[in-house]
PDB file of C-alpha atoms and ligand atoms in Angstrom:
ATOM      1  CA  UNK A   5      70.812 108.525  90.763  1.00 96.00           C
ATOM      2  CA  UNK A   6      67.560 110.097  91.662  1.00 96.00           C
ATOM      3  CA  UNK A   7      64.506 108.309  90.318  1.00 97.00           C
ATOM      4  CA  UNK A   8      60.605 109.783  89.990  1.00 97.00           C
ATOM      5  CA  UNK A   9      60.041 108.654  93.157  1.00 98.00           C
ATOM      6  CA  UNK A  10      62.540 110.497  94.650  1.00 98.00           C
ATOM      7  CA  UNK A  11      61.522 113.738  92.291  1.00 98.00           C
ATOM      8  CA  UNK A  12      57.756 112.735  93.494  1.00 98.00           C
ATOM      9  CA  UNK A  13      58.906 113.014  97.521  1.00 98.00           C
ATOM     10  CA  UNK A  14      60.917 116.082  96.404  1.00 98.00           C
ATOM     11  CA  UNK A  15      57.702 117.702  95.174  1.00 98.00           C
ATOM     12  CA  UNK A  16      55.447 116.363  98.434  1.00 98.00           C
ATOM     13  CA  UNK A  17      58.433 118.054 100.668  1.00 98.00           C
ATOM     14  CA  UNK A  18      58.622 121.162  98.466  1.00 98.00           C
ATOM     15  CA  UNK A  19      62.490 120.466  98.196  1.00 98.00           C
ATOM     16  CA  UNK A  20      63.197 122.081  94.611  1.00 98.00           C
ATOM     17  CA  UNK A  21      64.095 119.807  91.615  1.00 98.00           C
ATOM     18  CA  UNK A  22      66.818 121.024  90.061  1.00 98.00           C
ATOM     19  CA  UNK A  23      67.285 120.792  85.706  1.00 98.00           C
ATOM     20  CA  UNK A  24      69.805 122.138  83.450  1.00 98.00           C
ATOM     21  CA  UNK A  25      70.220 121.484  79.800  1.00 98.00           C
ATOM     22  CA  UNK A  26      73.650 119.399  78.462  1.00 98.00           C
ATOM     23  CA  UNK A  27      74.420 118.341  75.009  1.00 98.00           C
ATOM     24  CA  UNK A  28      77.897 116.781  75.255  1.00 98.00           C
ATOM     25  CA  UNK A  29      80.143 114.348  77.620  1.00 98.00           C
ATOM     26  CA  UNK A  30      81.924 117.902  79.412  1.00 98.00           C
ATOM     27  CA  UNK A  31      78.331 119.700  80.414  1.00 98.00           C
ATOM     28  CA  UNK A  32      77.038 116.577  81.387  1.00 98.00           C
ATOM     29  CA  UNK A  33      80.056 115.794  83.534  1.00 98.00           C
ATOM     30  CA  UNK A  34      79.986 119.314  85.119  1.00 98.00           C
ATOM     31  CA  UNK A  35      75.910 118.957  85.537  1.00 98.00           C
ATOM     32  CA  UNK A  36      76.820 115.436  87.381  1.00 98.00           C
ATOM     33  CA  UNK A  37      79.442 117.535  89.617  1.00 98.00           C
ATOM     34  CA  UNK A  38      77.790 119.952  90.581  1.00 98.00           C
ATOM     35  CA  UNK A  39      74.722 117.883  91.796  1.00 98.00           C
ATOM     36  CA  UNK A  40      71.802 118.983  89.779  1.00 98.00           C
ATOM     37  CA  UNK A  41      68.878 116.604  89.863  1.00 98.00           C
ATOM     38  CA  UNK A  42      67.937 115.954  86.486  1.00 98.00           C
ATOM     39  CA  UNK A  43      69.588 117.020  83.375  1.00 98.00           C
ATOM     40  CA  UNK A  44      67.724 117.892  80.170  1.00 98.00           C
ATOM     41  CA  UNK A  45      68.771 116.952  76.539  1.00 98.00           C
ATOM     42  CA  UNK A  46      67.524 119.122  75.048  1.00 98.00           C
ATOM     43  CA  UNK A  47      66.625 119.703  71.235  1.00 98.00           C
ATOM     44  CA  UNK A  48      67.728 123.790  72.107  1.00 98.00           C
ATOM     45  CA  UNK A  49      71.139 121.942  71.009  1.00 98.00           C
ATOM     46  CA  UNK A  50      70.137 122.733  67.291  1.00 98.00           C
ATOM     47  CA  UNK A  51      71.179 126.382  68.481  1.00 96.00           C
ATOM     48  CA  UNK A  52      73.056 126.107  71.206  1.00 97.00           C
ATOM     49  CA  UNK A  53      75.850 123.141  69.503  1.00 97.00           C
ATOM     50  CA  UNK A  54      74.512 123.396  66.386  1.00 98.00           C
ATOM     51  CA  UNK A  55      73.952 127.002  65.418  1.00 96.00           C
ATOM     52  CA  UNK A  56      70.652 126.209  63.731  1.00 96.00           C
ATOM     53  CA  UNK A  57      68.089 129.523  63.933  1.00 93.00           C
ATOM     54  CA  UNK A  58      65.587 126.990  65.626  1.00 94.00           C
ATOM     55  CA  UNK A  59      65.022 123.387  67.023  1.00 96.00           C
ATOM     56  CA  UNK A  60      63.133 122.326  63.847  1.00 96.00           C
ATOM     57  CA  UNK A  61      66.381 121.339  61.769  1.00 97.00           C
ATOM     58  CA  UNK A  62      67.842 118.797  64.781  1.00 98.00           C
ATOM     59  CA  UNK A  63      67.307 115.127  63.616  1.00 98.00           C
ATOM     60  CA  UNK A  64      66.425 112.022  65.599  1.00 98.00           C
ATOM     61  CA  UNK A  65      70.412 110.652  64.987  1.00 98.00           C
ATOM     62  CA  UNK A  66      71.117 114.514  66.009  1.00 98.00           C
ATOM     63  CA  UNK A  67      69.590 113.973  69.565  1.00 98.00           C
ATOM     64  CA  UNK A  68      70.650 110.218  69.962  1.00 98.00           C
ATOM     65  CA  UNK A  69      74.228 111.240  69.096  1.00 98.00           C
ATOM     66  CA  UNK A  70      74.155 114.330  71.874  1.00 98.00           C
ATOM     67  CA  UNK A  71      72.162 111.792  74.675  1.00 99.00           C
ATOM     68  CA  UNK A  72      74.852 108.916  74.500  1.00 98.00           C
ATOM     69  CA  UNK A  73      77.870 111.447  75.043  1.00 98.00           C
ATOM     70  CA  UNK A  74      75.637 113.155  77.679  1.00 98.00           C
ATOM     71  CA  UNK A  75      75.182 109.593  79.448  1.00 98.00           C
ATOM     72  CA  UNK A  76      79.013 108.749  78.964  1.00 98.00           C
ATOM     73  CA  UNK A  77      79.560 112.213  81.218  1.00 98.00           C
ATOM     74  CA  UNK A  78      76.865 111.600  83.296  1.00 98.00           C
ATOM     75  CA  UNK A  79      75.980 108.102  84.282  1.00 98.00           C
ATOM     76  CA  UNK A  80      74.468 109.103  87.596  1.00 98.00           C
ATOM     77  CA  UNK A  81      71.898 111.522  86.682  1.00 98.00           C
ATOM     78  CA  UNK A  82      67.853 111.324  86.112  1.00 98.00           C
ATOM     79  CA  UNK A  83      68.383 111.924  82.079  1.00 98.00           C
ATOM     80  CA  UNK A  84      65.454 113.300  80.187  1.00 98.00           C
ATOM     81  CA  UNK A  85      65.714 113.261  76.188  1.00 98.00           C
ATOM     82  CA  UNK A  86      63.778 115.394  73.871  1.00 98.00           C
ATOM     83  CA  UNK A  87      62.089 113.866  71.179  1.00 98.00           C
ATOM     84  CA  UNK A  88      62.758 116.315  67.856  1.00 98.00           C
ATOM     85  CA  UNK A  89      60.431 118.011  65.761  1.00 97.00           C
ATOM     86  CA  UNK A  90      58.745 115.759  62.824  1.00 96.00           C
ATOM     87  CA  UNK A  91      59.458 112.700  64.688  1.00 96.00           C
ATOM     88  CA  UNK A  92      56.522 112.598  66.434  1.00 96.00           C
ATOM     89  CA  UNK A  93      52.573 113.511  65.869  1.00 94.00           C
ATOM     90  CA  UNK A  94      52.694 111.738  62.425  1.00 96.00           C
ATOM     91  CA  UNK A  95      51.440 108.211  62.890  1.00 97.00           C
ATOM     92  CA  UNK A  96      51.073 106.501  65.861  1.00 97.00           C
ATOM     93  CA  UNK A  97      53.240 103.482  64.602  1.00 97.00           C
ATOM     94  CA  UNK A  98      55.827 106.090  63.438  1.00 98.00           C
ATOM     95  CA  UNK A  99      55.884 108.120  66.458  1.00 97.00           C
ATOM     96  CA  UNK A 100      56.144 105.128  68.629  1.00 97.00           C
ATOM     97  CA  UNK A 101      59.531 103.261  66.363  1.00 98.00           C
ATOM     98  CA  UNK A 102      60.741 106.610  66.876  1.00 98.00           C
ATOM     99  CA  UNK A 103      60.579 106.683  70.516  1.00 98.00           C
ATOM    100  CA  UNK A 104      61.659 103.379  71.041  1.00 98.00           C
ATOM    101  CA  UNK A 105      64.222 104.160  69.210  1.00 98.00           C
ATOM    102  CA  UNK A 106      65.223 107.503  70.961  1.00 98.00           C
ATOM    103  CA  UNK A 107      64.912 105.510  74.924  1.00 98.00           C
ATOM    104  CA  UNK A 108      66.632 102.508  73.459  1.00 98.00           C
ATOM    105  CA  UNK A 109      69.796 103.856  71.932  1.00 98.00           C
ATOM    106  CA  UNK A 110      70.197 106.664  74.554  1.00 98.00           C
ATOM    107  CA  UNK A 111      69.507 105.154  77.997  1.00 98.00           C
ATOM    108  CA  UNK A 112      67.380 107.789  78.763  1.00 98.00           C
ATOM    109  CA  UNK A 113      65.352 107.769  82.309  1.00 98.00           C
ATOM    110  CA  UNK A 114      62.459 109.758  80.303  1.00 98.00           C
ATOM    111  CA  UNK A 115      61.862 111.019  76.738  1.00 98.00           C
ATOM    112  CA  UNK A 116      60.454 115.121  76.486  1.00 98.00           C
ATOM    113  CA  UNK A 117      57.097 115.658  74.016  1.00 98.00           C
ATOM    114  CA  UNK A 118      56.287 119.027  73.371  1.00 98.00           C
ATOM    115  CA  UNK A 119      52.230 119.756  72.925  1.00 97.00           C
ATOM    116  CA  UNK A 120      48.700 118.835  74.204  1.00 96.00           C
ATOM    117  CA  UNK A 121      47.369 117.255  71.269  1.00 96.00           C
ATOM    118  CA  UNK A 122      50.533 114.294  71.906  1.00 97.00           C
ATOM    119  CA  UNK A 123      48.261 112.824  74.558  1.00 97.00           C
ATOM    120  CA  UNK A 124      47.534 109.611  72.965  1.00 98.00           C
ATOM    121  CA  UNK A 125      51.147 109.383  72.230  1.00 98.00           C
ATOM    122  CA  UNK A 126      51.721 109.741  75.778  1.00 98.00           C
ATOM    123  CA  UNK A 127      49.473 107.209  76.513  1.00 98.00           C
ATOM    124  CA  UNK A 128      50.634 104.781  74.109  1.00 97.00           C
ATOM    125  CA  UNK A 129      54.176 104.808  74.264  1.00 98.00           C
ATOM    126  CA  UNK A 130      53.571 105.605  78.829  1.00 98.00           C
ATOM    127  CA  UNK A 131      51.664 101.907  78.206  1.00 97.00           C
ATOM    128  CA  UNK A 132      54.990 100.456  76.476  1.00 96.00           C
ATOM    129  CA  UNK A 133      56.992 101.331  80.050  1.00 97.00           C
ATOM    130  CA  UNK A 134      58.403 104.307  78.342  1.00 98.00           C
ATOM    131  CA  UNK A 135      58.204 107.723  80.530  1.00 98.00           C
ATOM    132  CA  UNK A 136      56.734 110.509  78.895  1.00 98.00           C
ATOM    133  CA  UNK A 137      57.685 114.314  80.154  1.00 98.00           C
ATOM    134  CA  UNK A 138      55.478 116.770  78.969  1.00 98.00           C
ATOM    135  CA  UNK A 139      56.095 120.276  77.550  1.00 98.00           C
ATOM    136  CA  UNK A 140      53.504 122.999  77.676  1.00 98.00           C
ATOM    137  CA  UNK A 141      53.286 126.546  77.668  1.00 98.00           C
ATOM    138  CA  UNK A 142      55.827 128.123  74.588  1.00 97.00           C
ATOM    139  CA  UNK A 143      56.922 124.976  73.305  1.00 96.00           C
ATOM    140  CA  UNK A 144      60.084 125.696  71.288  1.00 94.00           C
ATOM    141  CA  UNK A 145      58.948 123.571  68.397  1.00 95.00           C
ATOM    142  CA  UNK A 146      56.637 125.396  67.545  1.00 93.00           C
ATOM    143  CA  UNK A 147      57.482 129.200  67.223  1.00 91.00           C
ATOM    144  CA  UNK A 148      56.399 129.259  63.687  1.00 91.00           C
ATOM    145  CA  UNK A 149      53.375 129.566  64.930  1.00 92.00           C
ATOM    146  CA  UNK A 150      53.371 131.083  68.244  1.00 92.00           C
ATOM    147  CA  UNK A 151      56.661 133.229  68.211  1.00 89.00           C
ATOM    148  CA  UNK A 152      59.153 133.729  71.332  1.00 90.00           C
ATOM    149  CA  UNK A 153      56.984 135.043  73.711  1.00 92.00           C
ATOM    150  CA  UNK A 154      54.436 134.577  76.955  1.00 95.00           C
ATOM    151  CA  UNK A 155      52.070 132.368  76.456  1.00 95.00           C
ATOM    152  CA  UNK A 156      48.650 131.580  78.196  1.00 96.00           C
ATOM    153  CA  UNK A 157      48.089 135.180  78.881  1.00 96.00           C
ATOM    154  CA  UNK A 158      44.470 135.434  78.097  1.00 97.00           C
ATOM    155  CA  UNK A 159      41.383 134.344  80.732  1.00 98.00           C
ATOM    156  CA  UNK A 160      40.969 131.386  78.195  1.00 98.00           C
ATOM    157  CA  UNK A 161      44.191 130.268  77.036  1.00 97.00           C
ATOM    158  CA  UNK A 162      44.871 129.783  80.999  1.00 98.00           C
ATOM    159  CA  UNK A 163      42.032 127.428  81.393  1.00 98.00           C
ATOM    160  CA  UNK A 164      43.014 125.896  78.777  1.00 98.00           C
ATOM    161  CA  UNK A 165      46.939 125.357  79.978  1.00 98.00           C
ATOM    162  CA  UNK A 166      45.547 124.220  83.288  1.00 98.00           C
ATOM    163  CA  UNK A 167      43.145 121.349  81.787  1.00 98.00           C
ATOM    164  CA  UNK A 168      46.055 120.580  78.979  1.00 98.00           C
ATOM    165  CA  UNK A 169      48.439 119.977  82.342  1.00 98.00           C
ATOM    166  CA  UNK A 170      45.314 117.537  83.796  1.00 98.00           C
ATOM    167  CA  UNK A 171      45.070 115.480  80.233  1.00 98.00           C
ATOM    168  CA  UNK A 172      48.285 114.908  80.093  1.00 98.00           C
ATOM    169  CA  UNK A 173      49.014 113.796  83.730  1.00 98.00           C
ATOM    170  CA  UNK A 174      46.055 111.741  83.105  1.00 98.00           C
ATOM    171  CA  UNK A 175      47.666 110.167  79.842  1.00 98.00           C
ATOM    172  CA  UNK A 176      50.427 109.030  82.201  1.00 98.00           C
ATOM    173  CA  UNK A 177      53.180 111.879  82.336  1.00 98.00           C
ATOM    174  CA  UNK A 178      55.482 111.545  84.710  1.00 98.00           C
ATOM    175  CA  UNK A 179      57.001 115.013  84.827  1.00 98.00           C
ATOM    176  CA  UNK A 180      56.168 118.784  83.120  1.00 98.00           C
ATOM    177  CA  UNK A 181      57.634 121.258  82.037  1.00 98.00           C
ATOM    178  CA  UNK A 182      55.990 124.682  81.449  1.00 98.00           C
ATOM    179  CA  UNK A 183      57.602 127.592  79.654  1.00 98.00           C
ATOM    180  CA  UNK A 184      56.912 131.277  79.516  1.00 97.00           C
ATOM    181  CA  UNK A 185      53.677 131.395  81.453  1.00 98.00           C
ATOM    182  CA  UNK A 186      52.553 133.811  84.214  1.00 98.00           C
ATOM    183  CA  UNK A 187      54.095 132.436  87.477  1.00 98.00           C
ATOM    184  CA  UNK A 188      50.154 132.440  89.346  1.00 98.00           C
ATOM    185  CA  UNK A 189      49.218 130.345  86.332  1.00 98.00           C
ATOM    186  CA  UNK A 190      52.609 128.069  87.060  1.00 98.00           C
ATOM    187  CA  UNK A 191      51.464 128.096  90.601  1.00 98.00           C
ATOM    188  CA  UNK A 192      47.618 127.054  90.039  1.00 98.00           C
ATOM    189  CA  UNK A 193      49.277 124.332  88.023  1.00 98.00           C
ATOM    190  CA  UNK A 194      51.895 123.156  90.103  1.00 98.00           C
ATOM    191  CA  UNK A 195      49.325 122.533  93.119  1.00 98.00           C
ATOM    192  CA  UNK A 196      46.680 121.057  90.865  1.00 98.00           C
ATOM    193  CA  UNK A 197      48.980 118.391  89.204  1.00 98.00           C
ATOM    194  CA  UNK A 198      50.268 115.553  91.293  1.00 98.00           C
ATOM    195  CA  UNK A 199      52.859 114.807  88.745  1.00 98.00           C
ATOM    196  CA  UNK A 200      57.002 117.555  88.981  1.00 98.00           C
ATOM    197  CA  UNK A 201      55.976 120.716  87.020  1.00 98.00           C
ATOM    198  CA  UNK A 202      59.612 122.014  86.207  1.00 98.00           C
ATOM    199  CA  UNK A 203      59.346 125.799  85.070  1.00 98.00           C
ATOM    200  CA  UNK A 204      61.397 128.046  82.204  1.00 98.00           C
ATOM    201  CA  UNK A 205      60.094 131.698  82.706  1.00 98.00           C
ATOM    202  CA  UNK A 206      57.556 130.313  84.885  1.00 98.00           C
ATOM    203  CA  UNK A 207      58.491 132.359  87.896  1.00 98.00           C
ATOM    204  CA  UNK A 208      59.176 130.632  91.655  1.00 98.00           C
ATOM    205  CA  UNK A 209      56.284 128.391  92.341  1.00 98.00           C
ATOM    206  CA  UNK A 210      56.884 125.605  90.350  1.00 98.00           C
ATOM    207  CA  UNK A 211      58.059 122.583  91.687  1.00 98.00           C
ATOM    208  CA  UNK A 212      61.685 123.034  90.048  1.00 98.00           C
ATOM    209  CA  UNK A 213      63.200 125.034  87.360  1.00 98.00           C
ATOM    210  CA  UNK A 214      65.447 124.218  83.909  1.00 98.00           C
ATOM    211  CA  UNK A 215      67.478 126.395  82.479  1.00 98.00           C
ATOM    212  CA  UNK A 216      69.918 126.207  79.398  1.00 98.00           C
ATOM    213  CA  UNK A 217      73.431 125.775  80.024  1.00 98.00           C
ATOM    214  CA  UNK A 218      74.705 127.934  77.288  1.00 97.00           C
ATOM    215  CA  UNK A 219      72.343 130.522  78.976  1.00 97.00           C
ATOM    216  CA  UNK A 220      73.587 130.210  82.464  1.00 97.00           C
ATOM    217  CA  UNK A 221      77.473 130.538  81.064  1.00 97.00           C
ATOM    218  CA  UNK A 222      76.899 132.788  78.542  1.00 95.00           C
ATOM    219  CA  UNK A 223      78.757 130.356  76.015  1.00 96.00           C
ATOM    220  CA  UNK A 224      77.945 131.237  72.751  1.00 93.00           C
ATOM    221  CA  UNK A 225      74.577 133.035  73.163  1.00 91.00           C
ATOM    222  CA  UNK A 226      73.863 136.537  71.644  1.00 86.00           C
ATOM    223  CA  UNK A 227      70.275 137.226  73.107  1.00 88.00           C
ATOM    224  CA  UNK A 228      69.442 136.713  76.987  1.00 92.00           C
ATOM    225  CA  UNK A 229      65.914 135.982  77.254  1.00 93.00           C
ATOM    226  CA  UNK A 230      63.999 137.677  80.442  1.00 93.00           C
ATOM    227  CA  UNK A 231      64.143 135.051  82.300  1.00 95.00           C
ATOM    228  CA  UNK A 232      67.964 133.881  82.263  1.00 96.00           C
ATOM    229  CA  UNK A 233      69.934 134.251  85.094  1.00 97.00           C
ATOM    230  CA  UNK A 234      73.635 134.007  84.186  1.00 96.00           C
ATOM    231  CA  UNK A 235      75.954 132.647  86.838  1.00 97.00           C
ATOM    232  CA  UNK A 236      79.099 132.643  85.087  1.00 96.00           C
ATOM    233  CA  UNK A 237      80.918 133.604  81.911  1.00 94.00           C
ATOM    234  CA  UNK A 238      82.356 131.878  79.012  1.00 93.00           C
ATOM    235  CA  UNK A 239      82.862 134.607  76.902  1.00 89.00           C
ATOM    236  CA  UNK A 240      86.323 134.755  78.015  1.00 93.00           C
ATOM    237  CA  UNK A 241      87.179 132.008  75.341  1.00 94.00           C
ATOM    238  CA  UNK A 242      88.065 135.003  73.043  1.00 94.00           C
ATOM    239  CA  UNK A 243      90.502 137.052  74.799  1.00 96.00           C
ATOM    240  CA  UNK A 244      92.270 133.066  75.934  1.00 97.00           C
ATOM    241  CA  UNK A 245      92.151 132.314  72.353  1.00 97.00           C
ATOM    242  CA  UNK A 246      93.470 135.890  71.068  1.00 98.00           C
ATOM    243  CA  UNK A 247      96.301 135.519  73.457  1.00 98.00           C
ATOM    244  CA  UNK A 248      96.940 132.130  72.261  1.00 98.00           C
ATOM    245  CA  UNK A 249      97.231 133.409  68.680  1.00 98.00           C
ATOM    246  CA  UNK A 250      99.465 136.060  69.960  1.00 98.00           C
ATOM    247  CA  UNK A 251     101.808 134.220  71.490  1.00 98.00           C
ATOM    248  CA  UNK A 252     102.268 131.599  68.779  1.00 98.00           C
ATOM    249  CA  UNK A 253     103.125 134.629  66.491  1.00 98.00           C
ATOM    250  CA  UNK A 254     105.482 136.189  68.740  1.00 98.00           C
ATOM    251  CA  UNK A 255     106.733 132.499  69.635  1.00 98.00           C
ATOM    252  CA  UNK A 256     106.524 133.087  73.825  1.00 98.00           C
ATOM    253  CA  UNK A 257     104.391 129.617  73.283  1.00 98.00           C
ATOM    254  CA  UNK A 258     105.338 127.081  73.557  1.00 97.00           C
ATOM    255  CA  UNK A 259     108.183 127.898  76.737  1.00 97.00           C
ATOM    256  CA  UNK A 260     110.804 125.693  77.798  1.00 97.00           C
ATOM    257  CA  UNK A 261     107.289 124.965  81.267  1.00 97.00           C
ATOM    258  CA  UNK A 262     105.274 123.254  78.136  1.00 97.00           C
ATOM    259  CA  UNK A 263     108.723 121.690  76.406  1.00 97.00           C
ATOM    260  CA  UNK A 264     109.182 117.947  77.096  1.00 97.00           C
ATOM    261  CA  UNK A 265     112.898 118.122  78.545  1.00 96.00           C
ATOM    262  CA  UNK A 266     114.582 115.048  76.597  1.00 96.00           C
ATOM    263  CA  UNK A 267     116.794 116.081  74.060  1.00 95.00           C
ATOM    264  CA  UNK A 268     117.893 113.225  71.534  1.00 95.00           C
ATOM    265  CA  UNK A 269     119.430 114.497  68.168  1.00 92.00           C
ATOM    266  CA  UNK A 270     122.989 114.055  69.835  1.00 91.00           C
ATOM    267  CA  UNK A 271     122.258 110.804  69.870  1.00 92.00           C
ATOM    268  CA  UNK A 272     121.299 110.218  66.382  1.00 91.00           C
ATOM    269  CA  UNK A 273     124.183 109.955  64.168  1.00 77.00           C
ATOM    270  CA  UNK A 274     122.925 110.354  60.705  1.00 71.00           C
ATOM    271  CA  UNK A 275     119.862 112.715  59.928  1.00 66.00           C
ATOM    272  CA  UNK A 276     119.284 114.726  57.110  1.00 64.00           C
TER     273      UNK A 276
HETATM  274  O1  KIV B 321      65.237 122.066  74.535  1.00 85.09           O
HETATM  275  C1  KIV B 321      65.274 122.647  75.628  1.00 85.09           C
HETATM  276  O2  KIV B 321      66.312 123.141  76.090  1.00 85.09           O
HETATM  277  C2  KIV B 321      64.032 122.725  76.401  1.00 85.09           C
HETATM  278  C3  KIV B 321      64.030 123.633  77.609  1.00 85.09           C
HETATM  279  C4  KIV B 321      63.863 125.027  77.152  1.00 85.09           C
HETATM  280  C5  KIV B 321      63.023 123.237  78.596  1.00 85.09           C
HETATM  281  O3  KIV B 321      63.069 122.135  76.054  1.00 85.09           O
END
């Protein structure tokens, strides 16, 4: 398994970091076989898995649930968890059960906090020997307020992402994710931070990139945000599953190829 120090040389030796999202013991089996670095539980599950319209409805049990099938399928890979919505930001003692709880029962490598103002949370729980990974830029939980769409895109709100990234290294981060920013913003970031920056719609400068696995298989998802790349397609469940209904009907399934050979009722005597 790689650990941050291994993600820390990556970053000194420019060698990529590699991230994808998993929710279940399958993705997380495929992530683990097909090398990625790091995989992401993410709380996108609420509408990826879950077919919520946003992350705000996905529970603490929701992500703990999701994060110990993810381990089960991948036991070998740097696991990040996301800590949901309204379980953190409320009270320090509250936020801090709740991430205890979260790293505990999950066997995380690193729990995900969305937001700036969660540096003292960082700090606190970082203090406790649990790792924080930050998430700035269009943080997901908070669309209510912001909407889908590029952030940091004024002179100000730039300087602002770019001391938000420096607090929250300083708070004890050990990794960051930014999301829908300008990539020379991502880049200004990436080289001012000692600490991963993994980018989402943060163009190629970044020390690594996530992306959502639905996203990259185009399993389930209706809308293909700008900056998805799909790389394969599982919208051929459909037509497997129409043909599968089809040939039930007509009965060409199941064939004598998916028919256990034994016969037996000669054998049995009496049967109604
Ligand atoms: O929940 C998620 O999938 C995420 C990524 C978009 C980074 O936070």
């Amino acid at each position: 398994m790689k650990r941050l120090k291994d993600l820390m040389t990556m970053k000194e030796e420019k060698e990529k970091i590699t991230m994808v999202t998993a929710y279940d013991y399958p993705s997380a089996k495929q992530a683990e076989e097909a090398g990625l670095d790091t995989i992401l539980v993410g709380d996108s599950l609420g509408m990826t898995v879950l077919g919520y319209e946003s992350t705000v409805q996905v529970t603490l049990a929701d992500m703990i649930h999701h994060a110990r099938a993810v381990r089960r399928g991948a036991p070998n890979t740097f696991m990040v968890v996301d800590i949901p919505f309204g379980e953190v930001g409320v009270s320090e003692s509250y936020d801090i059960k709740q991430a205890v709880k979260l790293y505990r029962e999950t066997d995380a490598n690193a729990i995900k906090a969305e937001g700036a103002h969660l540096t003292d949370f960082i700090k606190n729980v970082t203090r406790m020997g649990i790792p924080v990974v930050s998430h700035l830029g269009l943080t997901p939980q908070s669309v209510g307020v912001t909407g889908y769409k590029l952030q940091a895109g004024t002179k100000e709100a730039a300087q602002q992402l770019i001391k938000d990234a420096q607090v929250v290294e300083r708070a004890g981060a050990i990794m960051l994710v930014l999301e829908a920013i300008p990539s020379d913003l991502a880049k200004v970031i990436s080289e001012t931070v000692t600490i991963p920056v993994i980018g989402i719609g943060a163009g190629r400068h970044t020390d690594g990139q996530v992306l959502v696995y639905h996203d990259i298989l185009q399993y389930g998802t209706d809308h293909r945000p700008k900056f998805v790349k799909p790389y394969g397609d599982f919208s051929i469940g459909v037509p497997a599953l129409t043909q599968y209904r089809e040939e039930v009907k007509s009965q060409a399934f199941p064939s004598d190829d998916h028919t256990y050979k034994k016969q037996i009722m000669s054998e049995v005597e009496d049967h109604d």
